[in-house]
XYZ file of C-alpha atoms in Angstrom:
592
model
C 88.450 93.401 106.710
C 91.985 94.641 106.912
C 92.594 96.576 110.094
C 96.241 97.603 110.047
C 98.348 97.476 113.158
C 101.016 100.154 112.818
C 103.907 98.961 114.881
C 107.048 100.551 116.157
C 110.104 99.741 114.079
C 111.798 96.469 114.908
C 115.135 95.282 113.611
C 114.374 91.569 113.464
C 115.204 89.912 110.154
C 113.248 87.015 108.706
C 115.063 85.123 105.977
C 113.304 83.636 102.987
C 115.395 81.259 100.922
C 112.674 79.615 98.877
C 109.222 80.807 97.796
C 110.061 81.669 94.216
C 107.692 79.171 92.683
C 105.468 76.258 93.612
C 106.653 73.206 95.441
C 105.316 69.987 96.906
C 101.985 68.317 96.297
C 99.651 71.310 96.355
C 99.892 71.895 92.623
C 102.151 69.019 91.644
C 104.707 71.529 90.496
C 108.482 71.193 90.712
C 110.261 72.627 93.701
C 112.131 75.810 92.949
C 113.275 76.396 96.483
C 116.797 75.939 97.751
C 118.200 74.714 101.017
C 121.106 76.376 102.724
C 122.853 75.677 105.980
C 121.952 78.115 108.720
C 125.533 79.316 108.907
C 125.810 80.132 105.227
C 122.344 81.697 105.190
C 123.263 83.981 108.090
C 126.482 85.002 106.337
C 124.691 85.625 103.056
C 121.941 87.559 104.801
C 124.343 89.904 106.554
C 126.140 90.691 103.317
C 122.893 91.192 101.428
C 121.473 93.571 104.055
C 124.672 95.617 104.113
C 124.764 95.802 100.316
C 121.100 96.772 100.091
C 121.431 99.474 102.736
C 124.505 100.916 101.054
C 122.765 100.856 97.688
C 119.691 102.619 99.113
C 121.792 105.599 100.197
C 123.929 105.531 97.062
C 120.793 105.707 94.895
C 118.953 108.229 97.052
C 117.215 109.913 94.129
C 115.497 106.609 93.328
C 114.986 105.234 96.819
C 114.059 108.467 98.600
C 116.453 107.700 101.452
C 118.045 110.848 102.838
C 120.106 112.257 105.692
C 118.626 111.415 109.074
C 117.127 108.145 107.803
C 118.026 104.734 109.175
C 116.946 101.518 107.493
C 115.916 98.423 109.436
C 115.685 95.129 107.557
C 112.439 93.205 108.032
C 112.773 90.497 105.414
C 115.583 89.140 103.247
C 114.770 87.040 100.197
C 117.445 85.087 98.364
C 116.057 83.785 95.079
C 117.610 80.607 93.627
C 118.036 82.247 90.236
C 120.193 84.930 91.825
C 118.106 88.002 92.716
C 118.163 89.349 96.263
C 115.519 91.527 97.872
C 115.602 93.326 101.228
C 112.447 94.799 102.744
C 113.187 97.751 105.002
C 111.244 99.930 107.376
C 112.661 103.320 108.192
C 113.299 105.716 111.038
C 114.003 109.420 110.634
C 115.996 111.138 113.370
C 115.214 108.087 115.490
C 111.441 108.260 114.926
C 109.561 105.438 113.147
C 108.291 106.483 109.719
C 104.745 105.385 108.904
C 104.571 104.656 105.182
C 108.347 104.729 104.850
C 108.785 101.084 103.848
C 110.722 100.047 100.751
C 112.207 96.967 99.089
C 115.698 97.213 97.607
C 116.437 94.791 94.769
C 119.928 93.424 94.014
C 121.412 90.967 91.545
C 123.438 87.902 92.440
C 126.594 90.001 92.728
C 124.753 92.359 95.128
C 124.604 95.202 92.602
C 121.596 97.506 92.839
C 118.851 96.765 90.290
C 115.915 98.814 91.565
C 113.565 99.727 94.385
C 109.905 99.426 95.309
C 108.940 102.198 97.736
C 105.791 103.233 99.573
C 106.419 106.977 99.871
C 107.272 108.790 96.646
C 108.366 111.906 98.538
C 110.866 112.936 101.202
C 109.950 111.691 104.659
C 111.460 114.666 106.483
C 108.701 116.604 108.307
C 108.498 120.389 108.105
C 109.227 120.620 111.827
C 110.505 118.296 114.519
C 109.108 120.451 117.324
C 105.800 119.168 118.689
C 103.219 121.693 119.920
C 101.203 119.004 121.674
C 102.546 117.136 124.657
C 102.427 113.354 124.727
C 99.657 113.507 127.352
C 97.579 115.860 125.185
C 97.985 113.555 122.205
C 96.998 110.528 124.293
C 93.873 112.353 125.470
C 92.869 113.175 121.876
C 93.474 109.576 120.837
C 91.372 108.242 123.726
C 88.527 110.584 122.760
C 88.715 109.550 119.094
C 88.785 105.803 119.722
C 86.650 105.859 122.875
C 88.965 103.817 125.055
C 91.975 103.894 127.348
C 95.102 105.349 125.754
C 98.580 104.029 126.206
C 101.704 106.152 125.955
C 102.135 108.417 122.918
C 105.193 107.910 120.712
C 106.556 110.495 118.302
C 106.613 109.283 114.695
C 106.861 110.689 111.191
C 103.642 110.100 109.271
C 104.694 109.901 105.618
C 101.392 108.519 104.352
C 99.118 110.470 102.049
C 101.696 112.299 99.965
C 103.448 114.358 102.656
C 105.375 113.958 105.885
C 104.292 115.295 109.266
C 105.410 115.017 112.859
C 102.820 112.980 114.751
C 102.113 110.893 117.806
C 101.144 107.238 117.592
C 98.922 105.937 120.388
C 97.382 102.539 121.118
C 93.867 102.808 122.541
C 92.204 99.815 124.216
C 88.531 99.125 124.791
C 86.485 95.978 125.484
C 86.536 94.988 121.803
C 90.290 95.268 121.283
C 92.775 97.967 120.324
C 92.992 100.851 117.872
C 96.072 102.619 116.574
C 95.483 106.364 116.537
C 97.845 108.841 114.874
C 97.550 112.460 116.052
C 99.268 115.411 114.353
C 101.843 116.707 116.827
C 101.464 120.302 115.573
C 97.759 120.765 114.835
C 96.236 118.113 117.097
C 94.217 116.682 114.194
C 93.539 112.947 114.259
C 95.290 111.723 111.111
C 94.063 108.127 111.348
C 92.152 105.889 113.711
C 92.234 102.217 112.741
C 91.240 99.067 114.663
C 94.145 96.667 114.902
C 92.339 93.395 114.181
C 91.217 92.052 110.799
C 87.479 91.333 110.715
C 86.128 88.927 108.113
C 82.731 90.649 107.935
C 82.741 94.444 107.604
C 80.535 96.707 109.757
C 78.664 97.718 106.592
C 77.900 94.120 105.626
C 76.715 93.181 109.124
C 74.468 96.253 109.214
C 73.004 95.389 105.803
C 72.338 91.778 106.815
C 70.499 92.930 109.942
C 68.587 95.560 107.970
C 67.353 92.982 105.483
C 66.624 90.431 108.184
C 68.850 87.793 106.642
C 69.796 84.960 108.986
C 72.954 82.946 108.403
C 72.538 79.457 109.800
C 74.869 77.167 107.830
C 74.218 73.459 108.037
C 76.428 71.452 110.379
C 76.678 67.838 111.410
C 79.216 65.105 111.800
C 80.072 63.428 108.508
C 81.491 60.023 107.765
C 85.207 59.740 108.563
C 87.621 60.374 105.727
C 89.567 57.190 105.162
C 93.204 57.296 106.141
C 92.962 60.574 108.021
C 91.796 59.615 111.472
C 93.840 58.482 114.416
C 93.271 56.374 117.513
C 95.319 58.545 119.840
C 98.137 56.030 120.024
C 101.548 57.554 119.437
C 103.789 54.663 120.362
C 105.958 57.120 122.251
C 108.032 56.177 125.242
C 108.308 59.742 126.504
C 105.983 62.682 126.872
C 104.968 65.067 125.489
C 104.805 63.401 122.075
C 102.872 63.695 118.824
C 99.676 61.668 118.527
C 97.072 61.057 115.824
C 93.678 62.395 116.850
C 90.274 62.962 115.295
C 88.412 66.243 114.896
C 84.625 66.000 114.571
C 84.096 69.400 113.023
C 81.095 71.569 112.285
C 81.794 72.061 108.569
C 84.232 69.503 107.116
C 83.226 66.243 108.762
C 85.649 64.023 110.661
C 89.275 64.890 109.999
C 92.651 63.779 111.216
C 94.505 66.127 113.571
C 98.012 65.833 114.933
C 97.847 66.514 118.667
C 100.087 66.321 121.721
C 99.969 63.397 124.103
C 100.911 64.951 127.437
C 100.915 61.712 129.429
C 99.455 58.229 129.157
C 95.833 58.656 128.065
C 95.889 62.466 128.128
C 95.920 64.773 125.075
C 96.025 68.460 124.157
C 94.796 70.157 120.949
C 98.291 71.321 120.070
C 100.278 70.257 117.010
C 103.990 69.683 117.734
C 104.666 68.953 114.047
C 103.595 72.472 113.048
C 105.604 74.671 115.413
C 103.265 73.966 118.339
C 100.207 75.424 116.610
C 97.305 75.328 119.056
C 93.633 76.269 119.413
C 92.262 77.356 122.791
C 88.909 78.316 124.324
C 88.455 82.044 125.060
C 85.338 81.145 127.084
C 83.524 84.316 126.115
C 86.340 86.692 127.010
C 87.566 89.375 124.602
C 91.184 88.842 125.516
C 93.951 89.447 122.985
C 96.368 87.314 125.024
C 96.573 83.747 123.815
C 97.898 82.710 127.212
C 94.552 83.765 128.716
C 92.744 81.106 126.686
C 92.005 77.674 128.146
C 93.742 74.716 126.531
C 91.563 71.984 125.041
C 92.508 68.749 126.777
C 90.940 65.301 126.879
C 91.399 61.603 127.468
C 90.135 60.261 124.121
C 91.964 62.379 121.496
C 88.597 62.977 119.823
C 87.660 66.642 119.582
C 84.038 67.680 119.202
C 80.926 65.855 118.054
C 80.091 67.699 114.840
C 77.595 70.041 116.502
C 77.721 73.234 118.549
C 76.658 71.295 121.662
C 80.335 70.417 122.139
C 82.727 73.348 122.572
C 85.544 71.403 120.933
C 83.690 71.050 117.599
C 84.470 74.650 116.612
C 88.013 74.158 117.895
C 88.436 71.150 115.594
C 87.373 73.279 112.597
C 89.745 76.052 113.625
C 92.711 73.742 114.209
C 92.079 71.973 110.913
C 91.825 75.266 108.992
C 94.902 76.760 110.606
C 97.075 73.700 110.010
C 95.859 73.333 106.411
C 96.707 76.981 105.799
C 100.187 76.478 107.243
C 100.627 73.371 105.091
C 99.490 75.226 101.969
C 102.016 78.018 102.450
C 104.855 75.647 103.312
C 104.186 73.076 100.591
C 103.501 75.660 97.904
C 106.003 78.405 98.687
C 108.356 76.984 101.313
C 106.943 79.521 103.787
C 107.502 78.346 107.362
C 104.666 79.836 109.363
C 102.588 82.944 108.806
C 105.530 85.290 109.375
C 107.996 82.778 107.854
C 109.735 82.483 111.201
C 108.875 78.869 112.099
C 106.557 79.984 114.893
C 103.140 78.658 115.802
C 99.898 79.994 114.386
C 97.320 80.152 117.140
C 93.561 80.326 117.408
C 90.931 81.025 120.060
C 87.330 79.948 119.612
C 84.274 81.124 121.571
C 85.785 84.611 121.625
C 83.645 87.363 123.137
C 79.933 87.419 123.844
C 77.698 86.908 120.794
C 80.347 88.063 118.321
C 79.290 87.561 114.695
C 82.770 87.651 113.186
C 86.225 86.117 112.910
C 89.475 88.063 113.136
C 93.157 87.950 112.446
C 94.611 89.812 115.429
C 98.229 90.971 115.009
C 98.378 91.930 118.686
C 98.396 88.253 119.689
C 99.334 86.901 116.247
C 96.329 84.630 116.384
C 92.908 83.892 114.954
C 89.886 84.851 117.048
C 86.524 83.244 116.279
C 83.196 84.505 117.576
C 80.225 82.168 118.096
C 77.793 84.364 116.172
C 75.281 86.784 117.623
C 72.481 84.197 117.765
C 70.331 86.286 115.429
C 71.968 87.275 112.148
C 74.689 84.636 112.407
C 73.978 81.507 114.397
C 77.207 79.520 114.074
C 80.900 80.130 114.798
C 82.796 81.511 111.783
C 85.250 78.621 111.612
C 84.800 77.603 107.955
C 87.945 76.747 106.015
C 88.144 79.665 103.565
C 87.476 82.163 106.370
C 90.555 80.838 108.183
C 92.631 80.834 104.982
C 91.485 84.397 104.234
C 92.221 85.739 107.702
C 95.600 84.026 108.103
C 96.590 85.478 104.732
C 96.044 88.904 106.299
C 98.776 87.776 108.675
C 101.028 86.921 105.723
C 100.363 90.355 104.202
C 101.012 91.952 107.596
C 104.387 90.178 107.666
C 105.287 91.304 104.134
C 103.794 94.268 102.251
C 101.603 95.553 105.125
C 99.001 96.841 102.674
C 96.892 99.486 104.378
C 93.562 101.174 103.567
C 93.635 104.817 102.512
C 91.052 105.937 105.047
C 88.501 104.606 107.548
C 85.045 106.052 108.182
C 83.455 106.640 111.575
C 81.805 103.199 111.489
C 85.056 101.346 110.909
C 84.531 100.697 107.181
C 87.734 100.963 105.192
C 88.387 102.423 101.763
C 91.130 102.659 99.149
C 92.976 100.442 96.734
C 95.803 99.111 98.945
C 93.225 97.889 101.466
C 91.129 96.402 98.661
C 94.210 94.636 97.286
C 94.804 93.206 100.763
C 91.257 91.831 100.865
C 91.696 90.426 97.366
C 94.921 88.606 98.225
C 93.207 87.146 101.296
C 90.417 85.847 99.036
C 92.863 84.543 96.423
C 95.013 82.596 98.862
C 92.025 81.627 101.029
C 90.527 80.004 97.938
C 93.847 78.270 97.294
C 93.780 76.803 100.812
C 90.512 75.098 99.863
C 92.081 73.678 96.700
C 95.074 72.493 98.728
C 92.956 70.818 101.422
C 90.727 69.204 98.766
C 88.232 68.165 101.419
C 85.141 66.440 99.933
C 82.951 68.160 102.541
C 84.134 71.589 101.356
C 84.568 71.326 97.595
C 87.412 73.559 96.335
C 86.119 76.538 94.386
C 86.652 80.198 93.550
C 83.861 81.230 95.908
C 84.441 82.836 99.304
C 82.098 82.106 102.202
C 79.950 79.651 100.255
C 79.353 77.640 103.447
C 78.112 80.600 105.490
C 74.481 80.061 104.536
C 73.922 83.335 102.676
C 70.886 83.682 100.420
C 73.113 84.482 97.424
C 75.027 81.220 98.126
C 78.436 82.902 98.572
C 79.903 86.072 100.016
C 82.300 86.920 97.175
C 83.510 85.165 94.032
C 86.629 85.622 91.957
C 85.331 84.854 88.471
C 82.526 87.446 88.306
C 82.816 89.632 91.427
C 79.767 91.821 90.710
C 77.458 88.837 91.235
C 77.991 89.671 94.909
C 75.102 92.048 95.516
C 75.550 92.154 99.301
C 78.777 94.143 99.248
C 78.425 95.575 95.746
C 81.726 94.105 94.628
C 83.064 95.496 91.340
C 84.470 93.719 88.291
C 86.603 96.508 86.803
C 88.789 99.405 87.837
C 87.702 103.034 87.456
C 88.798 106.292 89.040
C 86.021 105.842 91.600
C 87.666 102.684 92.913
C 89.744 104.857 95.252
C 86.522 105.666 97.133
C 85.189 102.096 97.204
C 84.901 100.075 100.421
C 87.744 97.567 100.478
C 85.697 94.372 100.172
C 83.759 95.791 97.242
C 86.950 97.062 95.624
C 88.717 93.722 96.046
C 86.937 92.436 92.956
C 89.351 94.223 90.626
C 92.461 92.200 91.466
C 90.547 89.029 92.386
C 89.008 89.124 88.905
C 92.446 89.681 87.341
C 93.790 86.669 89.259
C 90.926 84.427 88.141
C 91.351 85.481 84.511
C 95.091 84.802 84.748
C 94.475 81.361 86.229
C 91.386 80.132 84.399
C 90.700 82.582 81.572
C 87.506 84.290 80.438
C 84.164 82.787 79.483
C 82.347 79.689 80.676
C 84.026 76.923 82.624
C 82.960 74.236 85.110
C 85.377 73.239 87.867
C 84.510 70.666 90.547
C 80.861 71.004 89.595
C 80.773 74.790 89.961
C 79.883 76.813 86.858
C 81.878 79.967 86.145
C 81.436 82.578 83.420
C 84.035 85.306 83.719
C 83.433 88.528 81.763
C 86.064 91.025 80.611
C 86.290 94.758 80.085
C 85.809 95.500 76.392
C 84.823 91.848 75.742
C 88.416 90.722 75.286
C 89.357 87.053 75.496
C 91.887 85.734 78.003
C 93.282 82.205 78.006
C 94.381 81.225 81.505
C 97.829 79.873 82.403
C 96.596 77.646 85.241
C 96.124 78.205 88.954
C 99.609 76.995 89.890
C 101.422 79.604 87.804
C 98.952 82.393 88.596
C 99.374 81.749 92.312
C 103.177 81.676 92.031
C 103.106 85.057 90.284
C 100.794 86.696 92.818
C 102.784 85.365 95.791
C 106.095 86.527 94.389
C 104.575 89.915 93.601
C 103.321 90.240 97.183
C 106.562 89.265 98.858
C 109.013 91.018 96.512
C 107.293 93.918 94.792
C 104.438 95.201 96.971
C 104.623 97.745 99.779
C 102.089 99.370 102.108
C 100.765 101.800 99.468
C 100.556 99.425 96.480
C 97.376 100.074 94.460
C 95.942 98.160 91.504
C 98.197 99.752 88.884
C 101.201 99.114 91.119
C 99.978 95.527 91.537
C 99.910 95.150 87.760
C 103.551 96.212 87.613
C 104.423 93.947 90.557
C 102.870 90.885 88.926
C 104.551 91.658 85.607
C 107.906 91.808 87.387
C 107.111 88.544 89.152
C 106.129 86.874 85.865
C 109.346 88.118 84.260
C 111.373 86.679 87.168
C 109.689 83.297 86.986
C 109.015 82.806 83.287
C 110.756 85.524 81.283
C 109.666 88.792 79.653
C 108.798 87.074 76.371
C 106.826 84.261 77.960
C 103.162 83.466 77.533
C 102.805 83.865 81.284
C 104.115 87.447 81.201
C 101.877 88.390 78.287
C 98.851 86.835 79.967
C 99.439 88.848 83.140
C 99.229 91.983 81.021
C 96.062 90.737 79.295
C 94.413 89.784 82.583
C 94.891 93.259 84.058
C 93.730 94.904 80.835
C 90.620 92.728 81.062
C 89.750 94.446 84.376
C 90.623 97.894 82.941
C 94.023 98.253 84.598
C 96.526 99.275 81.932
C 99.702 101.294 81.512
C 97.693 103.833 79.503
C 95.184 104.633 82.265
C 97.663 104.663 85.140
C 96.864 107.662 87.381
C 99.385 110.477 87.485
C 101.897 110.319 90.289
C 102.875 106.699 89.684
């Protein structure tokens, strides 16, 4: 579940110079990325940011940028075919603007070509004079989130169709942190959202307990995969150095892992070839500090025994899933790390006491895996598509920052942007499985098929409504706005599947699919490689924090036009795929 972490504005710039299409071995597609020297990239980036900022103010009627606003570049994308895109967050009179993000689009000559913006209104609040003090706001936030409040920061809350002066407060309890936004004039709590991304929603966990369903997925060490495993010998003359180790996992058998040899005969579960990506043992603590975890070390470079009796077994699954996810994003899109900043992705297993969940936690920029509660869920949630799903929340957090519209008192989230976030996590999580192509976890368009659920999967992309646990929907309607985000995710997941594989019956890797359509139309798919390229480009270039399903349709059409042309079969199929889930230009809600 997407739990947005609303951060203060930062001015760091991440540069993307590839990621326009598919590269490497994942889909056997041609590379469309480009390589630039760091010096020329820095020079180009500076010029692009300056041009985009100038254009945003020059085209204020389109961009919504006004006096008192300052733009801070978060991401700069230089497409090989010439387009440039700059993602900005905004401050107003020095205050961070929540929901003020926008992407300015330029051509190769740095001329303005358009904008994608979150707020379709002015972000200037009616007053800049707070009636509440910071201490009063912190007290209200602590009461709302039932924890210890940090300092309150004045912000402009431009979400929800208007702009208001507000305080933003981080509240901490034993389970983590919440971001609470309190109206600085009325004292009303405008939002209260947990900061971590849970794989299983509170509603789903409650329903599983209510129905007495026990999730106890089969585990056990499998035969080694030929050519993957290592003997721990690195041949290095100095330390630390990379070494080839073996992970004896819970869910995918014996796999090869690149580890760090720290000295002769001593190893650490840390991958120096992937930015130092590491998995640690939280040892039952609910810490959000990766440094508080205990490193996995050993003298054999073999991690786990394929069962839960060895604490390193879950760590081997986690490390394998994290590194495969990193490899998928790099090989397919040229993306270097979750935030595209060449930094490690981290994980902690055995997190908390009897926690039946797995999380992406933006506070520590790491994956947290519970061991299960021993009743409803009896194994750690370290399966491959769970890791791919949750790390994709990190990718979304680093790009469009899609946020739910509202959160209920139990922590369940609602609204189309949040549902789109869940959908993208399912789409790319499924793609991680296809990339890994592990015989012990057959690639498919099912999510959570190894969790041991009675319905044999948690969600599926081809026919989402076959998920009766969450009540996932196949098609868009006006009620989708009020649908819990996992249930609502079916709309765009279904559109993606139809774009990739088409409608009707199909068997892939032994799994039977039969994808229906709204109005019984027929869609012929363009293939997973092209569908995935379109959805990734749409996410990184044309989606913002408020993007809903109709906006996503427009974003994917723009992406298809960029990659394949406005008259291409790919572009036309994008339109057909969205129409097949009842998302069309004709039924676009007013206000778009």
